[in-house]
Amino acid sequence: MEKVVRIGKLADQDNHRRDDIRELSPNERVQMILEMQSRYFRWDINPRMERSVKLKRLNFRDVS
């Protein structure tokens, strides 16, 4: 993993973050969210909390 350090204005932080997220693939975005969720809920130290998920496929029409 490569670490990127940006020197800029405080007002530009949101734009830098959005640019970084935009460059990620959909799989990388999902993996990032799962890691954040795991750090927040701490599944490893709270085994009584049941982890559940419901996957739903969304079908969109091509409107072009």
N, CA, C and O atoms as a printed pandas DataFrame, in Angstrom:
     atom_number atom_name residue_name chain_id  residue_number  x_coord  y_coord  z_coord
0              1         N          MET        A               1    0.843   -1.178    0.000
1              2        CA          MET        A               1    0.000    0.000    0.000
2              3         C          MET        A               1    0.886    1.238    0.000
3              4         O          MET        A               1    1.880    1.307    0.723
4              5         N          GLU        A               2    0.525    2.174   -0.789
5              6        CA          GLU        A               2    1.297    3.402   -0.914
6              7         C          GLU        A               2    0.627    4.501   -0.102
7              8         O          GLU        A               2   -0.583    4.704   -0.203
8              9         N          LYS        A               3    1.399    5.197    0.689
9             10        CA          LYS        A               3    0.864    6.290    1.507
10            11         C          LYS        A               3    1.040    7.598    0.749
11            12         O          LYS        A               3    2.120    7.909    0.247
12            13         N          VAL        A               4   -0.047    8.354    0.682
13            14        CA          VAL        A               4   -0.032    9.634   -0.020
14            15         C          VAL        A               4   -0.245   10.735    1.009
15            16         O          VAL        A               4   -1.177   10.677    1.812
16            17         N          VAL        A               5    0.623   11.734    0.977
17            18        CA          VAL        A               5    0.495   12.880    1.872
18            19         C          VAL        A               5    0.264   14.102    1.002
19            20         O          VAL        A               5    1.033   14.385    0.083
20            21         N          ARG        A               6   -0.805   14.819    1.306
21            22        CA          ARG        A               6   -1.116   16.027    0.548
22            23         C          ARG        A               6   -0.938   17.244    1.445
23            24         O          ARG        A               6   -1.334   17.239    2.610
24            25         N          ILE        A               7   -0.353   18.257    0.895
25            26        CA          ILE        A               7   -0.227   19.532    1.591
26            27         C          ILE        A               7   -1.212   20.472    0.917
27            28         O          ILE        A               7   -1.101   20.744   -0.279
28            29         N          GLY        A               8   -2.167   20.964    1.675
29            30        CA          GLY        A               8   -3.169   21.836    1.081
30            31         C          GLY        A               8   -3.942   22.576    2.133
31            32         O          GLY        A               8   -3.613   22.559    3.319
32            33         N          LYS        A               9   -4.973   23.222    1.668
33            34        CA          LYS        A               9   -5.827   24.011    2.554
34            35         C          LYS        A               9   -6.826   23.093    3.259
35            36         O          LYS        A               9   -7.182   22.030    2.751
36            37         N          LEU        A              10   -7.258   23.517    4.413
37            38        CA          LEU        A              10   -8.254   22.781    5.173
38            39         C          LEU        A              10   -9.558   22.662    4.382
39            40         O          LEU        A              10  -10.245   21.644    4.458
40            41         N          ALA        A              11   -9.887   23.685    3.640
41            42        CA          ALA        A              11  -11.122   23.692    2.858
42            43         C          ALA        A              11  -11.115   22.651    1.741
43            44         O          ALA        A              11  -12.177   22.271    1.249
44            45         N          ASP        A              12   -9.932   22.183    1.333
45            46        CA          ASP        A              12   -9.818   21.217    0.237
46            47         C          ASP        A              12   -9.868   19.769    0.704
47            48         O          ASP        A              12   -9.826   18.860   -0.126
48            49         N          GLN        A              13   -9.956   19.529    2.000
49            50        CA          GLN        A              13   -9.914   18.155    2.511
50            51         C          GLN        A              13  -11.045   17.299    1.966
51            52         O          GLN        A              13  -10.813   16.151    1.585
52            53         N          ASP        A              14  -12.261   17.825    1.919
53            54        CA          ASP        A              14  -13.386   17.048    1.404
54            55         C          ASP        A              14  -13.180   16.674   -0.052
55            56         O          ASP        A              14  -13.475   15.548   -0.453
56            57         N          ASN        A              15  -12.677   17.603   -0.843
57            58        CA          ASN        A              15  -12.435   17.299   -2.257
58            59         C          ASN        A              15  -11.367   16.221   -2.415
59            60         O          ASN        A              15  -11.499   15.350   -3.275
60            61         N          HIS        A              16  -10.315   16.263   -1.607
61            62        CA          HIS        A              16   -9.278   15.241   -1.675
62            63         C          HIS        A              16   -9.844   13.875   -1.296
63            64         O          HIS        A              16   -9.550   12.874   -1.948
64            65         N          ARG        A              17  -10.656   13.838   -0.242
65            66        CA          ARG        A              17  -11.258   12.580    0.188
66            67         C          ARG        A              17  -12.184   12.029   -0.890
67            68         O          ARG        A              17  -12.159   10.831   -1.172
68            69         N          ARG        A              18  -12.996   12.885   -1.492
69            70        CA          ARG        A              18  -13.901   12.440   -2.557
70            71         C          ARG        A              18  -13.120   11.921   -3.757
71            72         O          ARG        A              18  -13.506   10.922   -4.363
72            73         N          ASP        A              19  -12.041   12.582   -4.101
73            74        CA          ASP        A              19  -11.207   12.109   -5.216
74            75         C          ASP        A              19  -10.625   10.727   -4.921
75            76         O          ASP        A              19  -10.597    9.860   -5.795
76            77         N          ASP        A              20  -10.162   10.526   -3.686
77            78        CA          ASP        A              20   -9.594    9.229   -3.310
78            79         C          ASP        A              20  -10.644    8.129   -3.374
79            80         O          ASP        A              20  -10.363    7.035   -3.864
80            81         N          ILE        A              21  -11.843    8.403   -2.889
81            82        CA          ILE        A              21  -12.929    7.413   -2.911
82            83         C          ILE        A              21  -13.339    7.111   -4.350
83            84         O          ILE        A              21  -13.610    5.961   -4.693
84            85         N          ARG        A              22  -13.384    8.134   -5.181
85            86        CA          ARG        A              22  -13.767    7.968   -6.585
86            87         C          ARG        A              22  -12.809    7.043   -7.329
87            88         O          ARG        A              22  -13.221    6.345   -8.255
88            89         N          GLU        A              23  -11.552    7.029   -6.940
89            90        CA          GLU        A              23  -10.552    6.189   -7.610
90            91         C          GLU        A              23  -10.638    4.716   -7.213
91            92         O          GLU        A              23  -10.055    3.868   -7.888
92            93         N          LEU        A              24  -11.352    4.395   -6.135
93            94        CA          LEU        A              24  -11.466    3.018   -5.689
94            95         C          LEU        A              24  -12.442    2.242   -6.570
95            96         O          LEU        A              24  -13.381    2.806   -7.133
96            97         N          SER        A              25  -12.199    0.940   -6.675
97            98        CA          SER        A              25  -13.149    0.085   -7.378
98            99         C          SER        A              25  -14.336   -0.186   -6.453
99           100         O          SER        A              25  -14.225    0.015   -5.244
100          101         N          PRO        A              26  -15.465   -0.634   -6.995
101          102        CA          PRO        A              26  -16.605   -0.955   -6.137
102          103         C          PRO        A              26  -16.263   -1.989   -5.062
103          104         O          PRO        A              26  -16.727   -1.870   -3.928
104          105         N          ASN        A              27  -15.468   -2.989   -5.396
105          106        CA          ASN        A              27  -15.076   -3.999   -4.412
106          107         C          ASN        A              27  -14.223   -3.400   -3.304
107          108         O          ASN        A              27  -14.366   -3.772   -2.140
108          109         N          GLU        A              28  -13.339   -2.476   -3.656
109          110        CA          GLU        A              28  -12.514   -1.819   -2.643
110          111         C          GLU        A              28  -13.368   -0.962   -1.717
111          112         O          GLU        A              28  -13.098   -0.881   -0.519
112          113         N          ARG        A              29  -14.393   -0.326   -2.266
113          114        CA          ARG        A              29  -15.290    0.488   -1.438
114          115         C          ARG        A              29  -16.051   -0.372   -0.434
115          116         O          ARG        A              29  -16.171   -0.020    0.739
116          117         N          VAL        A              30  -16.563   -1.510   -0.914
117          118        CA          VAL        A              30  -17.291   -2.416   -0.015
118          119         C          VAL        A              30  -16.359   -2.944    1.065
119          120         O          VAL        A              30  -16.738   -3.010    2.234
120          121         N          GLN        A              31  -15.139   -3.322    0.681
121          122        CA          GLN        A              31  -14.174   -3.830    1.651
122          123         C          GLN        A              31  -13.852   -2.770    2.703
123          124         O          GLN        A              31  -13.716   -3.090    3.883
124          125         N          MET        A              32  -13.731   -1.527    2.288
125          126        CA          MET        A              32  -13.448   -0.438    3.214
126          127         C          MET        A              32  -14.592   -0.268    4.222
127          128         O          MET        A              32  -14.355   -0.084    5.416
128          129         N          ILE        A              33  -15.837   -0.333    3.725
129          130        CA          ILE        A              33  -16.999   -0.210    4.615
130          131         C          ILE        A              33  -17.054   -1.375    5.597
131          132         O          ILE        A              33  -17.352   -1.172    6.774
132          133         N          LEU        A              34  -16.773   -2.592    5.133
133          134        CA          LEU        A              34  -16.791   -3.755    6.028
134          135         C          LEU        A              34  -15.719   -3.648    7.105
135          136         O          LEU        A              34  -15.956   -4.019    8.255
136          137         N          GLU        A              35  -14.552   -3.146    6.745
137          138        CA          GLU        A              35  -13.492   -2.962    7.736
138          139         C          GLU        A              35  -13.869   -1.899    8.763
139          140         O          GLU        A              35  -13.608   -2.068    9.954
140          141         N          MET        A              36  -14.479   -0.804    8.310
141          142        CA          MET        A              36  -14.916    0.238    9.240
142          143         C          MET        A              36  -15.990   -0.306   10.188
143          144         O          MET        A              36  -15.977   -0.021   11.386
144          145         N          GLN        A              37  -16.912   -1.088    9.639
145          146        CA          GLN        A              37  -17.970   -1.686   10.449
146          147         C          GLN        A              37  -17.382   -2.642   11.483
147          148         O          GLN        A              37  -17.806   -2.649   12.639
148          149         N          SER        A              38  -16.420   -3.437   11.074
149          150        CA          SER        A              38  -15.790   -4.389   11.981
150          151         C          SER        A              38  -15.062   -3.670   13.113
151          152         O          SER        A              38  -15.121   -4.106   14.263
152          153         N          ARG        A              39  -14.372   -2.567   12.794
153          154        CA          ARG        A              39  -13.689   -1.792   13.834
154          155         C          ARG        A              39  -14.678   -1.147   14.793
155          156         O          ARG        A              39  -14.406   -1.047   15.990
156          157         N          TYR        A              40  -15.823   -0.709   14.280
157          158        CA          TYR        A              40  -16.811   -0.041   15.120
158          159         C          TYR        A              40  -17.533   -1.031   16.039
159          160         O          TYR        A              40  -17.649   -0.793   17.241
160          161         N          PHE        A              41  -18.016   -2.136   15.474
161          162        CA          PHE        A              41  -18.800   -3.088   16.252
162          163         C          PHE        A              41  -17.946   -4.072   17.039
163          164         O          PHE        A              41  -18.431   -4.691   17.986
164          165         N          ARG        A              42  -16.683   -4.221   16.659
165          166        CA          ARG        A              42  -15.762   -5.125   17.356
166          167         C          ARG        A              42  -16.369   -6.515   17.520
167          168         O          ARG        A              42  -16.570   -6.986   18.639
168          169         N          TRP        A              43  -16.661   -7.173   16.383
169          170        CA          TRP        A              43  -17.255   -8.512   16.387
170          171         C          TRP        A              43  -16.386   -9.494   17.180
171          172         O          TRP        A              43  -16.898  -10.438   17.782
172          173         N          ASP        A              44  -15.087   -9.267   17.175
173          174        CA          ASP        A              44  -14.182  -10.213   17.823
174          175         C          ASP        A              44  -14.312  -10.205   19.343
175          176         O          ASP        A              44  -14.076  -11.239   19.967
176          177         N          ILE        A              45  -14.681   -9.077   19.968
177          178        CA          ILE        A              45  -14.779   -9.045   21.431
178          179         C          ILE        A              45  -16.221   -9.095   21.921
179          180         O          ILE        A              45  -16.458   -9.163   23.127
180          181         N          ASN        A              46  -17.174   -9.063   21.022
181          182        CA          ASN        A              46  -18.583   -9.128   21.413
182          183         C          ASN        A              46  -19.275  -10.230   20.608
183          184         O          ASN        A              46  -20.066   -9.927   19.714
184          185         N          PRO        A              47  -18.995  -11.496   20.904
185          186        CA          PRO        A              47  -19.558  -12.584   20.097
186          187         C          PRO        A              47  -21.063  -12.765   20.283
187          188         O          PRO        A              47  -21.708  -13.433   19.475
188          189         N          ARG        A              48  -21.633  -12.173   21.348
189          190        CA          ARG        A              48  -23.070  -12.321   21.553
190          191         C          ARG        A              48  -23.866  -11.524   20.529
191          192         O          ARG        A              48  -25.019  -11.854   20.252
192          193         N          MET        A              49  -23.271  -10.486   19.967
193          194        CA          MET        A              49  -23.955   -9.688   18.957
194          195         C          MET        A              49  -23.935  -10.470   17.647
195          196         O          MET        A              49  -22.876  -10.710   17.068
196          197         N          GLU        A              50  -25.111  -10.857   17.196
197          198        CA          GLU        A              50  -25.200  -11.661   15.984
198          199         C          GLU        A              50  -25.047  -10.777   14.755
199          200         O          GLU        A              50  -25.674   -9.724   14.641
200          201         N          ARG        A              51  -24.219  -11.221   13.863
201          202        CA          ARG        A              51  -24.010  -10.473   12.634
202          203         C          ARG        A              51  -24.961  -11.025   11.581
203          204         O          ARG        A              51  -24.929  -12.216   11.272
204          205         N          SER        A              52  -25.793  -10.172   11.037
205          206        CA          SER        A              52  -26.751  -10.615   10.026
206          207         C          SER        A              52  -26.686   -9.666    8.840
207          208         O          SER        A              52  -26.320   -8.498    8.967
208          209         N          VAL        A              53  -27.045  -10.193    7.709
209          210        CA          VAL        A              53  -26.989   -9.400    6.488
210          211         C          VAL        A              53  -28.105   -9.848    5.558
211          212         O          VAL        A              53  -28.496  -11.015    5.552
212          213         N          LYS        A              54  -28.604   -8.918    4.783
213          214        CA          LYS        A              54  -29.599   -9.241    3.768
214          215         C          LYS        A              54  -29.113   -8.610    2.471
215          216         O          LYS        A              54  -28.961   -7.391    2.386
216          217         N          LEU        A              55  -28.873   -9.430    1.475
217          218        CA          LEU        A              55  -28.435   -8.936    0.175
218          219         C          LEU        A              55  -29.646   -8.769   -0.726
219          220         O          LEU        A              55  -30.504   -9.649   -0.802
220          221         N          LYS        A              56  -29.707   -7.664   -1.387
221          222        CA          LYS        A              56  -30.815   -7.403   -2.292
222          223         C          LYS        A              56  -30.241   -6.897   -3.606
223          224         O          LYS        A              56  -29.456   -5.949   -3.629
224          225         N          ARG        A              57  -30.635   -7.531   -4.685
225          226        CA          ARG        A              57  -30.147   -7.128   -5.998
226          227         C          ARG        A              57  -31.102   -6.083   -6.572
227          228         O          ARG        A              57  -32.313   -6.300   -6.628
228          229         N          LEU        A              58  -30.557   -4.971   -6.988
229          230        CA          LEU        A              58  -31.349   -3.901   -7.571
230          231         C          LEU        A              58  -31.192   -3.942   -9.089
231          232         O          LEU        A              58  -30.076   -3.905   -9.606
232          233         N          ASN        A              59  -32.290   -4.015   -9.779
233          234        CA          ASN        A              59  -32.268   -4.048  -11.244
234          235         C          ASN        A              59  -32.709   -2.691  -11.766
235          236         O          ASN        A              59  -33.827   -2.249  -11.503
236          237         N          PHE        A              60  -31.842   -2.046  -12.493
237          238        CA          PHE        A              60  -32.121   -0.726  -13.032
238          239         C          PHE        A              60  -32.350   -0.821  -14.538
239          240         O          PHE        A              60  -31.720   -1.616  -15.236
240          241         N          ARG        A              61  -33.261    0.006  -15.007
241          242        CA          ARG        A              61  -33.500    0.054  -16.452
242          243         C          ARG        A              61  -32.450    0.915  -17.120
243          244         O          ARG        A              61  -31.929    1.860  -16.528
244          245         N          ASP        A              62  -32.150    0.577  -18.352
245          246        CA          ASP        A              62  -31.261    1.418  -19.148
246          247         C          ASP        A              62  -32.124    2.497  -19.778
247          248         O          ASP        A              62  -32.971    2.208  -20.623
248          249         N          VAL        A              63  -31.911    3.732  -19.369
249          250        CA          VAL        A              63  -32.768    4.831  -19.833
250          251         C          VAL        A              63  -32.117    5.644  -20.941
251          252         O          VAL        A              63  -32.560    6.754  -21.238
252          253         N          SER        A              64  -31.086    5.113  -21.545
253          254        CA          SER        A              64  -30.431    5.887  -22.613
254          255         C          SER        A              64  -31.147    5.794  -23.931
255          256         O          SER        A              64  -30.711    6.392  -24.914
